[in-house]
Coordinates of N, CA, C and O and ligand atoms in Angstrom, one line a residue:
X1 N 0.8 -1.2 0.0 CA 0.0 0.0 0.0 C 0.9 1.3 0.0 O 0.6 2.2 -0.8
X2 N 1.9 1.3 0.9 CA 2.8 2.4 0.9 C 3.4 2.7 -0.4 O 3.5 3.9 -0.9
X3 N 3.9 1.7 -1.1 CA 4.6 1.9 -2.4 C 3.6 2.5 -3.4 O 4.0 3.4 -4.2
X4 N 2.4 2.0 -3.4 CA 1.4 2.5 -4.3 C 1.1 3.9 -4.1 O 1.1 4.8 -5.0
X5 N 0.9 4.3 -2.8 CA 0.6 5.7 -2.4 C 1.7 6.6 -2.8 O 1.5 7.7 -3.3
X6 N 2.9 6.1 -2.5 CA 4.1 7.0 -2.7 C 4.3 7.3 -4.2 O 4.7 8.4 -4.6
X7 N 3.9 6.4 -5.1 CA 4.0 6.6 -6.5 C 3.0 7.7 -7.0 O 3.2 8.4 -8.0
X8 N 1.9 7.8 -6.3 CA 0.8 8.7 -6.7 C 1.0 10.2 -6.1 O 0.8 11.2 -6.8
X9 N 1.4 10.2 -4.8 CA 1.4 11.6 -4.1 C 2.6 12.4 -4.6 O 3.7 11.9 -4.5
X10 N 2.4 13.6 -5.0 CA 3.5 14.5 -5.4 C 3.8 15.5 -4.2 O 2.9 15.8 -3.4
X11 N 5.0 15.9 -4.2 CA 5.4 17.0 -3.2 C 4.4 18.2 -3.3 O 4.0 18.5 -4.4
X12 N 4.0 18.7 -2.2 CA 3.1 19.9 -2.2 C 1.6 19.6 -2.2 O 0.8 20.5 -2.0
X13 N 1.3 18.3 -2.2 CA -0.1 17.9 -2.3 C -0.7 17.8 -0.9 O 0.0 17.8 0.1
X14 N -2.1 17.7 -0.9 CA -2.8 17.5 0.4 C -3.2 16.1 0.5 O -3.6 15.4 -0.5
X15 N -3.1 15.5 1.7 CA -3.5 14.1 1.9 C -4.2 14.0 3.3 O -4.1 14.9 4.1
X16 N -4.9 12.9 3.5 CA -5.6 12.7 4.8 C -5.3 11.4 5.4 O -5.4 10.3 4.7
X17 N -5.0 11.3 6.7 CA -5.0 10.1 7.4 C -6.2 10.1 8.3 O -6.3 10.8 9.3
X18 N -7.3 9.3 8.0 CA -8.6 9.4 8.7 C -8.6 8.6 10.0 O -9.5 8.7 10.8
X19 N -7.5 7.8 10.3 CA -7.4 7.1 11.6 C -5.9 7.1 11.9 O -5.2 6.1 11.7
X20 N -5.4 8.1 12.6 CA -4.0 8.2 12.8 C -3.4 7.1 13.7 O -2.2 6.8 13.5
X21 N -4.2 6.6 14.6 CA -3.6 5.6 15.5 C -2.3 6.0 16.1 O -2.2 7.1 16.7
X22 N -1.3 5.2 16.0 CA 0.0 5.5 16.6 C 0.9 6.4 15.6 O 2.0 6.7 15.9
X23 N 0.3 6.8 14.5 CA 1.0 7.8 13.7 C 1.9 7.3 12.6 O 2.6 8.1 11.9
X24 N 2.0 6.0 12.4 CA 2.9 5.5 11.4 C 2.5 5.9 10.0 O 3.4 6.4 9.2
X25 N 1.2 5.8 9.6 CA 0.8 6.2 8.3 C 0.8 7.8 8.1 O 1.1 8.3 7.1
X26 N 0.6 8.5 9.2 CA 0.6 10.0 9.2 C 2.1 10.4 8.8 O 2.3 11.3 8.0
X27 N 3.0 9.8 9.5 CA 4.4 10.1 9.2 C 4.8 9.7 7.8 O 5.5 10.5 7.1
X28 N 4.3 8.6 7.3 CA 4.6 8.2 5.9 C 4.0 9.2 5.0 O 4.7 9.7 4.0
X29 N 2.8 9.7 5.2 CA 2.2 10.7 4.3 C 2.9 12.0 4.4 O 3.1 12.7 3.4
X30 N 3.4 12.4 5.6 CA 4.1 13.7 5.8 C 5.4 13.6 4.9 O 5.8 14.6 4.3
X31 N 6.0 12.4 4.8 CA 7.2 12.3 4.0 C 6.9 12.3 2.5 O 7.6 12.9 1.7
X32 N 5.7 11.8 2.2 CA 5.3 11.8 0.7 C 5.0 13.2 0.2 O 5.3 13.5 -0.9
X33 N 4.4 14.1 1.1 CA 4.0 15.4 0.6 C 5.1 16.4 0.7 O 5.0 17.5 0.0
X34 N 6.2 16.1 1.4 CA 7.3 17.0 1.5 C 7.0 18.3 2.3 O 5.9 18.4 2.8
X35 N 8.0 19.2 2.4 CA 7.8 20.4 3.2 C 6.7 21.3 2.8 O 6.2 22.1 3.6
X36 N 6.4 21.3 1.5 CA 5.4 22.2 1.0 C 4.0 21.6 1.0 O 3.0 22.3 0.6
X37 N 3.9 20.3 1.4 CA 2.6 19.7 1.3 C 1.9 19.7 2.7 O 2.4 20.2 3.7
X38 N 0.7 19.0 2.7 CA 0.0 19.0 4.0 C -0.7 17.7 4.2 O -1.2 17.0 3.3
X39 N -0.7 17.3 5.5 CA -1.5 16.1 5.9 C -2.5 16.5 6.9 O -2.2 17.3 7.9
X40 N -3.8 16.1 6.8 CA -4.8 16.3 7.8 C -5.0 15.0 8.5 O -5.3 13.9 7.8
X41 N -4.8 14.9 9.8 CA -4.9 13.7 10.5 C -6.0 13.7 11.5 O -6.2 14.7 12.2
X42 N -6.8 12.6 11.5 CA -8.0 12.5 12.4 C -7.9 11.3 13.3 O -7.5 10.2 12.8
X43 N -8.2 11.4 14.6 CA -8.4 10.3 15.4 C -9.4 10.7 16.5 O -9.3 11.8 17.1
X44 N -10.2 9.7 16.9 CA -11.2 10.0 17.9 C -10.6 9.9 19.4 O -11.2 10.5 20.3
X45 N -9.4 9.3 19.5 CA -8.8 9.1 20.8 C -7.7 10.1 21.0 O -6.8 10.2 20.2
X46 N -7.7 10.8 22.2 CA -6.7 11.8 22.5 C -5.3 11.0 22.6 O -4.3 11.6 22.2
X47 N -5.3 9.8 23.1 CA -4.1 9.1 23.2 C -3.4 8.8 21.8 O -2.2 8.9 21.7
X48 N -4.3 8.6 20.8 CA -3.7 8.4 19.5 C -3.2 9.7 18.9 O -2.1 9.7 18.3
X49 N -3.9 10.8 19.1 CA -3.5 12.1 18.6 C -2.1 12.4 19.3 O -1.2 12.9 18.6
X50 N -2.0 12.2 20.6 CA -0.8 12.5 21.3 C 0.4 11.6 20.8 O 1.5 12.1 20.6
X51 N 0.1 10.3 20.5 CA 1.2 9.4 20.0 C 1.6 9.9 18.6 O 2.8 9.9 18.3
X52 N 0.6 10.3 17.8 CA 0.9 10.7 16.5 C 1.8 12.0 16.5 O 2.8 12.1 15.8
X53 N 1.4 13.0 17.3 CA 2.1 14.2 17.4 C 3.5 14.0 17.9 O 4.5 14.5 17.3
X54 N 3.7 13.1 18.9 CA 5.1 12.8 19.3 C 5.9 12.2 18.2 O 7.1 12.6 18.0
X55 N 5.3 11.3 17.4 CA 6.1 10.7 16.4 C 6.5 11.7 15.3 O 7.6 11.7 14.8
X56 N 5.6 12.6 15.0 CA 5.8 13.6 13.9 C 6.9 14.6 14.4 O 7.8 14.9 13.6
X57 N 6.8 15.0 15.7 CA 7.8 15.9 16.2 C 9.2 15.2 16.2 O 10.2 15.9 15.9
X58 N 9.3 14.0 16.6 CA 10.5 13.3 16.7 C 11.2 13.2 15.3 O 12.4 13.1 15.2
X59 N 10.4 13.2 14.2 CA 10.9 13.2 12.9 C 11.0 14.5 12.2 O 11.3 14.6 11.0
X60 N 10.7 15.6 13.0 CA 10.8 16.9 12.4 C 9.9 17.3 11.3 O 10.2 18.2 10.5
X61 N 8.7 16.7 11.3 CA 7.7 17.0 10.2 C 6.4 17.5 10.8 O 5.4 17.5 10.0
X62 N 6.4 17.9 12.0 CA 5.2 18.3 12.7 C 4.5 19.5 12.0 O 3.2 19.5 11.9
X63 N 5.2 20.4 11.3 CA 4.6 21.5 10.7 C 3.8 21.2 9.4 O 3.1 22.0 8.9
X64 N 4.0 20.0 8.9 CA 3.3 19.6 7.7 C 1.9 19.0 8.0 O 1.2 18.6 7.1
X65 N 1.6 18.8 9.2 CA 0.5 18.0 9.6 C -0.4 18.8 10.5 O 0.0 19.4 11.5
X66 N -1.7 18.8 10.3 CA -2.7 19.4 11.2 C -3.5 18.2 11.8 O -4.1 17.4 11.0
X67 N -3.5 18.1 13.1 CA -4.2 16.9 13.7 C -5.5 17.4 14.3 O -5.6 18.4 14.9
X68 N -6.6 16.6 14.0 CA -7.9 16.9 14.5 C -8.4 15.8 15.4 O -8.6 14.6 14.9
X69 N -8.5 16.0 16.7 CA -9.1 15.0 17.6 C -10.6 15.0 17.3 O -11.3 16.1 17.4
X70 N -11.2 13.9 16.8 CA -12.6 13.9 16.5 C -13.0 12.7 15.7 O -12.2 11.8 15.4
X71 N -14.2 12.7 15.3 CA -14.9 11.6 14.5 C -14.7 11.8 13.0 O -15.3 12.9 12.5
X72 N -14.1 10.9 12.3 CA -14.0 11.1 10.9 C -15.3 11.1 10.2 O -15.5 11.7 9.1
X73 N -16.3 10.4 10.8 CA -17.7 10.4 10.2 C -18.4 11.8 10.3 O -19.3 12.0 9.6
X74 N -17.8 12.6 11.1 CA -18.4 14.0 11.2 C -17.4 15.0 10.4 O -17.9 15.8 9.7
X75 N -16.1 14.8 10.7 CA -15.2 15.8 10.1 C -15.0 15.7 8.6 O -15.0 16.8 8.0
X76 N -15.0 14.6 8.0 CA -14.7 14.5 6.5 C -16.0 15.1 5.8 O -15.8 15.9 4.9
X77 N -17.2 14.7 6.2 CA -18.4 15.4 5.5 C -18.4 16.9 5.7 O -18.8 17.6 4.8
X78 N -17.9 17.3 6.9 CA -17.9 18.8 7.2 C -16.9 19.5 6.3 O -17.1 20.5 5.7
X79 N -15.7 18.9 6.1 CA -14.7 19.4 5.2 C -15.2 19.5 3.8 O -15.0 20.5 3.1
X80 N -15.9 18.5 3.4 CA -16.5 18.4 2.0 C -17.5 19.6 1.9 O -17.5 20.3 0.9
X81 N -18.4 19.8 2.9 CA -19.4 20.8 2.7 C -18.8 22.2 2.8 O -19.4 23.1 2.2
X82 N -17.7 22.3 3.4 CA -17.0 23.6 3.5 C -16.0 23.8 2.4 O -15.3 24.9 2.3
X83 N -15.9 22.8 1.5 CA -14.9 22.9 0.4 C -13.5 23.2 0.9 O -12.7 23.9 0.3
X84 N -13.1 22.6 2.1 CA -11.8 22.9 2.6 C -11.3 21.6 3.3 O -11.7 21.3 4.4
X85 N -10.5 20.8 2.7 CA -9.9 20.9 1.3 C -11.0 20.8 0.2 O -12.1 20.2 0.5
X86 N -10.7 21.3 -0.9 CA -11.6 21.3 -2.1 C -12.0 19.9 -2.5 O -11.1 19.1 -2.6
X87 N -13.3 19.7 -2.8 CA -13.6 18.4 -3.4 C -12.8 18.2 -4.6 O -12.5 19.1 -5.4
X88 N -12.3 16.9 -4.8 CA -11.5 16.6 -6.0 C -10.1 17.1 -5.9 O -9.4 17.2 -7.0
X89 N -9.5 17.4 -4.7 CA -8.2 18.0 -4.7 C -7.2 17.1 -3.9 O -6.0 17.4 -3.9
X90 N -7.7 16.1 -3.1 CA -6.8 15.4 -2.2 C -6.2 14.2 -2.9 O -6.8 13.4 -3.6
X91 N -4.8 14.0 -2.7 CA -4.1 13.0 -3.5 C -4.2 11.6 -2.9 O -4.2 10.6 -3.6
X92 N -4.3 11.5 -1.5 CA -4.4 10.2 -0.9 C -5.2 10.3 0.4 O -5.0 11.2 1.1
X93 N -6.0 9.3 0.7 CA -6.8 9.2 1.9 C -6.7 7.8 2.5 O -7.0 6.8 1.7
X94 N -6.2 7.7 3.7 CA -5.9 6.4 4.3 C -6.9 6.1 5.5 O -7.1 7.0 6.3
X95 N -7.4 4.9 5.5 CA -8.2 4.5 6.7 C -7.6 3.2 7.1 O -7.4 2.2 6.3
X96 N -7.3 3.1 8.4 CA -6.8 1.8 9.0 C -7.8 1.5 10.1 O -7.8 2.1 11.2
X97 N -8.8 0.7 9.8 CA -10.0 0.5 10.7 C -9.6 -0.4 11.9 O -8.5 -0.9 12.0
X98 N -10.6 -0.5 12.8 CA -10.3 -1.4 14.0 C -10.0 -0.6 15.2 O -10.5 0.4 15.4
X99 N -9.1 -1.2 16.0 CA -8.8 -0.5 17.3 C -7.3 -0.1 17.3 O -6.5 -0.5 16.5
X100 N -7.0 0.8 18.3 CA -5.6 1.3 18.4 C -4.7 0.2 18.9 O -5.0 -0.3 20.0
X101 N -3.7 -0.2 18.1 CA -2.8 -1.2 18.6 C -2.2 -0.8 20.0 O -1.8 0.3 20.2
X102 N -2.2 -1.8 20.9 CA -1.6 -1.5 22.2 C -2.7 -0.9 23.2 O -2.4 -0.7 24.4
X103 N -3.9 -0.7 22.7 CA -4.9 -0.1 23.6 C -5.8 -1.3 24.2 O -5.6 -2.4 23.9
X104 N -6.8 -0.9 25.0 CA -7.7 -1.9 25.5 C -8.8 -2.4 24.6 O -9.7 -3.1 25.0
X105 N -8.7 -1.9 23.4 CA -9.7 -2.3 22.3 C -11.1 -1.8 22.6 O -12.1 -2.4 22.0
X106 N -11.3 -0.9 23.5 CA -12.7 -0.5 23.8 C -13.2 0.5 22.7 O -14.4 0.5 22.4
X107 N -12.3 1.2 22.1 CA -12.7 2.2 21.0 C -12.3 1.5 19.7 O -11.1 1.3 19.4
X108 N -13.3 1.2 18.9 CA -13.1 0.7 17.5 C -13.9 1.5 16.5 O -14.8 2.2 16.9
X109 N -13.5 1.3 15.3 CA -14.3 2.0 14.2 C -15.6 1.2 14.0 O -15.7 0.0 14.3
X110 N -16.7 2.0 13.6 CA -18.0 1.4 13.4 C -18.5 1.8 12.0 O -18.3 3.0 11.6
X111 N -19.3 1.0 11.3 CA -19.8 1.3 10.0 C -20.6 2.6 10.0 O -20.6 3.4 9.1
X112 N -21.3 2.8 11.1 CA -22.2 4.0 11.2 C -21.4 5.3 11.0 O -21.9 6.3 10.4
X113 N -20.1 5.4 11.4 CA -19.3 6.6 11.1 C -18.3 6.3 10.0 O -17.9 7.3 9.3
X114 N -17.9 5.1 9.8 CA -16.9 4.8 8.8 C -17.6 5.1 7.4 O -16.9 5.7 6.5
X115 N -18.8 4.7 7.2 CA -19.4 4.9 5.9 C -19.6 6.4 5.5 O -19.2 6.7 4.3
X116 N -20.1 7.3 6.3 CA -20.1 8.7 5.9 C -18.7 9.2 5.6 O -18.5 10.1 4.8
X117 N -17.7 8.7 6.4 CA -16.4 9.2 6.2 C -15.9 8.7 4.8 O -15.2 9.5 4.1
X118 N -16.2 7.5 4.5 CA -15.7 6.9 3.2 C -16.4 7.7 2.0 O -15.8 8.0 1.0
X119 N -17.7 7.9 2.2 CA -18.4 8.6 1.1 C -17.8 10.0 0.9 O -17.6 10.4 -0.3
X120 N -17.5 10.7 1.9 CA -16.9 12.0 1.8 C -15.5 11.9 1.2 O -15.1 12.7 0.3
X121 N -14.8 10.9 1.6 CA -13.4 10.7 1.1 C -13.4 10.5 -0.4 O -12.6 11.0 -1.1
X122 N -14.4 9.7 -0.9 CA -14.5 9.5 -2.4 C -14.6 10.8 -3.1 O -14.2 10.9 -4.3
X123 N -15.3 11.7 -2.5 CA -15.6 13.0 -3.2 C -14.4 14.0 -3.0 O -14.3 14.9 -3.8
X124 N -13.7 13.8 -2.0 CA -12.5 14.7 -1.7 C -11.3 14.3 -2.6 O -10.5 15.2 -3.0
X125 N -11.3 13.1 -3.0 CA -10.1 12.6 -3.8 C -10.0 13.2 -5.2 O -11.0 13.5 -5.8
X126 N -8.8 13.5 -5.5 CA -8.5 14.1 -6.9 C -8.5 13.0 -7.9 O -8.3 11.8 -7.6
X127 N -8.8 13.3 -9.2 CA -8.6 12.3 -10.2 C -7.2 11.7 -10.2 O -6.2 12.5 -10.0
X128 N -7.1 10.4 -10.2 CA -5.8 9.7 -10.1 C -5.4 9.5 -8.7 O -4.4 8.8 -8.4
X129 N -6.1 10.1 -7.7 CA -5.8 9.9 -6.3 C -6.2 8.5 -5.7 O -6.9 7.8 -6.4
X130 N -5.6 8.2 -4.6 CA -5.8 6.9 -4.0 C -6.5 6.9 -2.6 O -6.2 7.7 -1.8
X131 N -7.5 6.0 -2.5 CA -8.2 5.8 -1.2 C -7.7 4.4 -0.8 O -7.9 3.4 -1.5
X132 N -7.1 4.3 0.4 CA -6.6 3.0 0.9 C -7.4 2.7 2.2 O -7.4 3.5 3.1
X133 N -8.0 1.6 2.2 CA -8.8 1.2 3.4 C -8.4 -0.2 3.9 O -8.6 -1.2 3.1
X134 N -7.8 -0.3 5.1 CA -7.5 -1.6 5.6 C -8.5 -2.0 6.7 O -8.8 -1.2 7.6
X135 N -9.2 -3.1 6.4 CA -10.3 -3.5 7.3 C -9.9 -4.7 8.1 O -9.5 -5.7 7.5
X136 N -10.1 -4.6 9.4 CA -9.8 -5.7 10.3 C -11.1 -6.4 10.7 O -12.1 -5.8 11.0
X137 N -11.0 -7.8 10.7 CA -12.2 -8.5 11.0 C -12.2 -9.4 12.2 O -13.2 -10.0 12.6
X138 N -11.1 -9.4 12.9 CA -10.9 -10.3 14.0 C -11.5 -9.9 15.4 O -11.8 -10.7 16.2
X139 N -11.7 -8.6 15.6 CA -12.2 -8.1 16.9 C -13.7 -8.1 16.9 O -14.4 -8.2 15.8
X140 N -14.3 -7.9 18.1 CA -15.8 -7.9 18.2 C -16.3 -6.7 17.3 O -15.9 -5.6 17.5
X141 N -17.3 -7.0 16.5 CA -17.9 -6.0 15.6 C -17.1 -5.8 14.3 O -17.6 -5.2 13.4
X142 N -15.9 -6.4 14.2 CA -15.1 -6.3 13.0 C -15.8 -6.9 11.7 O -15.8 -6.3 10.7
X143 N -16.4 -8.1 11.9 CA -17.0 -8.7 10.7 C -18.2 -7.9 10.2 O -18.4 -7.8 9.0
X144 N -18.9 -7.4 11.2 CA -20.1 -6.6 10.8 C -19.7 -5.3 10.0 O -20.3 -5.0 9.0
X145 N -18.7 -4.7 10.5 CA -18.2 -3.5 9.9 C -17.7 -3.8 8.5 O -17.9 -3.1 7.5
X146 N -16.9 -4.9 8.4 CA -16.4 -5.4 7.1 C -17.5 -5.6 6.1 O -17.4 -5.1 5.0
X147 N -18.6 -6.3 6.5 CA -19.7 -6.5 5.6 C -20.3 -5.2 5.0 O -20.6 -5.1 3.8
X148 N -20.5 -4.2 5.9 CA -21.1 -3.0 5.5 C -20.1 -2.2 4.6 O -20.5 -1.5 3.6
X149 N -18.8 -2.2 4.9 CA -17.9 -1.5 4.1 C -17.8 -2.1 2.7 O -17.7 -1.4 1.7
X150 N -17.8 -3.4 2.7 CA -17.7 -4.1 1.4 C -19.0 -3.8 0.5 O -18.9 -3.6 -0.7
X151 N -20.1 -3.7 1.2 CA -21.4 -3.4 0.5 C -21.3 -2.0 -0.1 O -21.7 -1.7 -1.2
X152 N -20.7 -1.1 0.7 CA -20.5 0.3 0.2 C -19.5 0.3 -1.0 O -19.8 1.0 -2.0
X153 N -18.4 -0.5 -0.9 CA -17.5 -0.5 -2.0 C -18.2 -1.0 -3.3 O -18.0 -0.6 -4.4
X154 N -19.2 -2.0 -3.1 CA -19.9 -2.5 -4.2 C -20.8 -1.5 -4.9 O -21.1 -1.6 -6.1
X155 N -21.1 -0.4 -4.1 CA -22.0 0.6 -4.7 C -21.2 1.6 -5.5 O -21.8 2.5 -6.2
X156 N -19.9 1.6 -5.4 CA -19.1 2.6 -6.1 C -19.0 2.2 -7.6 O -18.9 1.0 -8.0
X157 N -19.1 3.2 -8.4 CA -19.0 3.0 -9.9 C -17.6 2.6 -10.4 O -16.7 3.3 -10.0
X158 N -17.6 1.5 -11.1 CA -16.3 1.1 -11.6 C -15.8 2.0 -12.7 O -14.7 2.0 -13.1
X159 N -16.7 2.9 -13.2 CA -16.3 3.9 -14.2 C -15.5 4.9 -13.5 O -14.6 5.6 -14.0
X160 N -15.8 5.2 -12.2 CA -15.1 6.2 -11.4 C -13.9 5.7 -10.6 O -13.0 6.4 -10.4
X161 N -14.0 4.4 -10.2 CA -13.0 3.9 -9.3 C -12.5 2.6 -9.8 O -13.3 1.7 -10.1
X162 N -11.2 2.4 -9.7 CA -10.6 1.1 -10.0 C -10.2 0.5 -8.7 O -9.5 1.2 -7.9
X163 N -10.6 -0.7 -8.4 CA -10.4 -1.3 -7.1 C -9.5 -2.5 -7.1 O -9.6 -3.3 -8.0
X164 N -8.6 -2.6 -6.1 CA -7.8 -3.8 -5.9 C -7.9 -4.2 -4.4 O -7.8 -3.3 -3.6
X165 N -8.1 -5.5 -4.2 CA -8.2 -6.0 -2.8 C -7.0 -6.9 -2.5 O -6.7 -7.7 -3.4
X166 N -6.3 -6.8 -1.4 CA -5.2 -7.6 -1.0 C -5.6 -8.4 0.2 O -5.9 -7.8 1.3
X167 N -5.7 -9.7 0.1 CA -6.1 -10.6 1.2 C -5.0 -11.4 1.8 O -5.2 -12.1 2.8
X168 N -3.8 -11.3 1.2 CA -2.7 -12.1 1.7 C -2.7 -13.5 1.1 O -3.8 -13.9 0.6
X169 N -1.6 -14.2 1.2 CA -1.5 -15.5 0.5 C -2.5 -16.6 1.1 O -3.0 -17.4 0.3
X170 N -2.7 -16.6 2.4 CA -3.6 -17.7 2.9 C -4.7 -17.0 3.8 O -4.6 -17.0 5.0
X171 N -5.6 -16.3 3.2 CA -6.6 -15.5 4.0 C -7.5 -16.4 4.9 O -8.0 -17.4 4.4
X172 N -7.6 -16.0 6.1 CA -8.5 -16.6 7.0 C -9.8 -15.7 7.1 O -9.7 -14.5 6.8
X173 N -10.9 -16.2 7.6 CA -12.1 -15.3 7.7 C -11.9 -14.1 8.6 O -12.6 -13.1 8.4
X174 N -10.9 -14.2 9.5 CA -10.7 -13.0 10.4 C -9.5 -12.2 10.0 O -9.2 -11.2 10.7
X175 N -8.8 -12.5 8.9 CA -7.6 -11.8 8.6 C -8.0 -10.4 7.9 O -9.0 -10.3 7.3
X176 N -7.1 -9.4 8.1 CA -7.4 -8.1 7.5 C -7.4 -8.1 6.0 O -6.7 -9.0 5.4
X177 N -8.2 -7.2 5.4 CA -8.2 -7.1 3.9 C -7.9 -5.6 3.6 O -8.4 -4.7 4.2
X178 N -6.9 -5.4 2.7 CA -6.6 -4.0 2.3 C -7.2 -3.7 0.9 O -7.0 -4.5 0.0
X179 N -7.9 -2.6 0.9 CA -8.5 -2.2 -0.4 C -7.8 -0.9 -0.9 O -7.6 0.0 -0.1
X180 N -7.5 -0.9 -2.2 CA -7.0 0.3 -2.7 C -7.9 0.7 -3.9 O -8.2 -0.1 -4.8
X181 N -8.3 2.0 -3.8 CA -9.1 2.5 -4.9 C -8.4 3.6 -5.6 O -7.8 4.5 -4.9
X182 N -8.3 3.6 -6.9 CA -7.7 4.7 -7.6 C -8.9 5.4 -8.4 O -9.6 4.8 -9.1
X183 N -9.0 6.7 -8.1 CA -10.0 7.4 -8.8 C -9.6 7.6 -10.2 O -8.5 8.2 -10.5
X184 N -10.4 7.2 -11.2 CA -10.1 7.4 -12.6 C -10.4 8.9 -12.9 O -11.1 9.6 -12.2
X185 N -9.8 9.4 -13.9 CA -9.9 10.8 -14.2 C -11.3 11.3 -14.5 O -12.2 10.4 -14.8
Ligands
SAH201 N1 -6.2 -2.1 13.7 C1 -5.1 -1.4 13.1 C2 -5.0 0.0 13.6 C3 -6.3 0.8 13.6 S1 -6.1 2.2 14.4 C4 -3.8 -2.1 13.3 O1 -3.7 -3.1 13.9 O2 -2.7 -1.6 12.8 C5 -7.7 2.7 14.3 C6 -7.8 4.1 14.9 O3 -9.1 4.6 14.6 C7 -7.7 4.1 16.5 O4 -6.7 4.9 16.8 C8 -9.1 4.7 16.9 O5 -9.0 5.6 18.0 C9 -9.5 5.4 15.6 N2 -11.0 5.6 15.5 C10 -12.0 4.8 15.9 N3 -13.2 5.4 15.6 C11 -12.9 6.6 15.0 C12 -13.7 7.6 14.4 N4 -15.0 7.5 14.4 N5 -13.1 8.7 13.9 C13 -11.7 8.8 13.9 N6 -10.9 7.8 14.4 C14 -11.5 6.7 14.9

C-alpha cells in the first residue's frame, strides 16, 4: 500500500489520514507530501493524537500535519461541505480501521461513522488519487463493519474507481483485507 501511495502523491499535495492511531501512516504521508505539502490527521482518541504528534515531532515533520481530535464520520463530511480541502483535490486518503494497537480495544471504528467518512473521502479525492482502506475482521464488531464497508464498495461506480483488494496468501475469515481505490480521471 505504501509503495502504491508513494507513486501517486506529489510533493506539495494535500493528503488525509482518517485514523492516525500511533501515527505510522501519518508520518509516511508527511514524507510523501514534502515540506510544501499537508497532511490532515484525524483520530477520535486523544491518546492516538498524542502518540501521532510525538512521532511527527521526533521526525521533524510536525509543521506539515494538522491533527484533528474527532470523529472522521463527522469531520470529513464537514470538510466536504465547506470545500476545505476542495472536493477533487486530495491526493491520498488512508483508513486503518479497527482498534488502536496497544490499547484496551474499547474504542473501535464502526460502519455508522466509517461509511459517511468513506463517502466524503471518495468525493474529496482528486482524479488519479488513492483511497486506501485496511479492514480488520478479528475483533468484536469487525466482521459486521467489514460486511457494510464491502457493500459500500460494491455501490461505487467502476467507471469512477478502479479497485484492488489484498487478502494475503492464505486468507482466514478473520484476517485483515486491504483495499486500494484509484479514482479514474
Ligand atoms: N487495527 C489497526 C490500527 C487501527 S487504528 C492495526 O492493527 O494496525 C484505528 C484508529 O481509529 C484508532 O486509533 C481509533 O482511535 C480510531 N478511531 C476509531 N473510531 C474513529 C472515528 N469515528 N473517527 C476517527 N478515528 C477513529
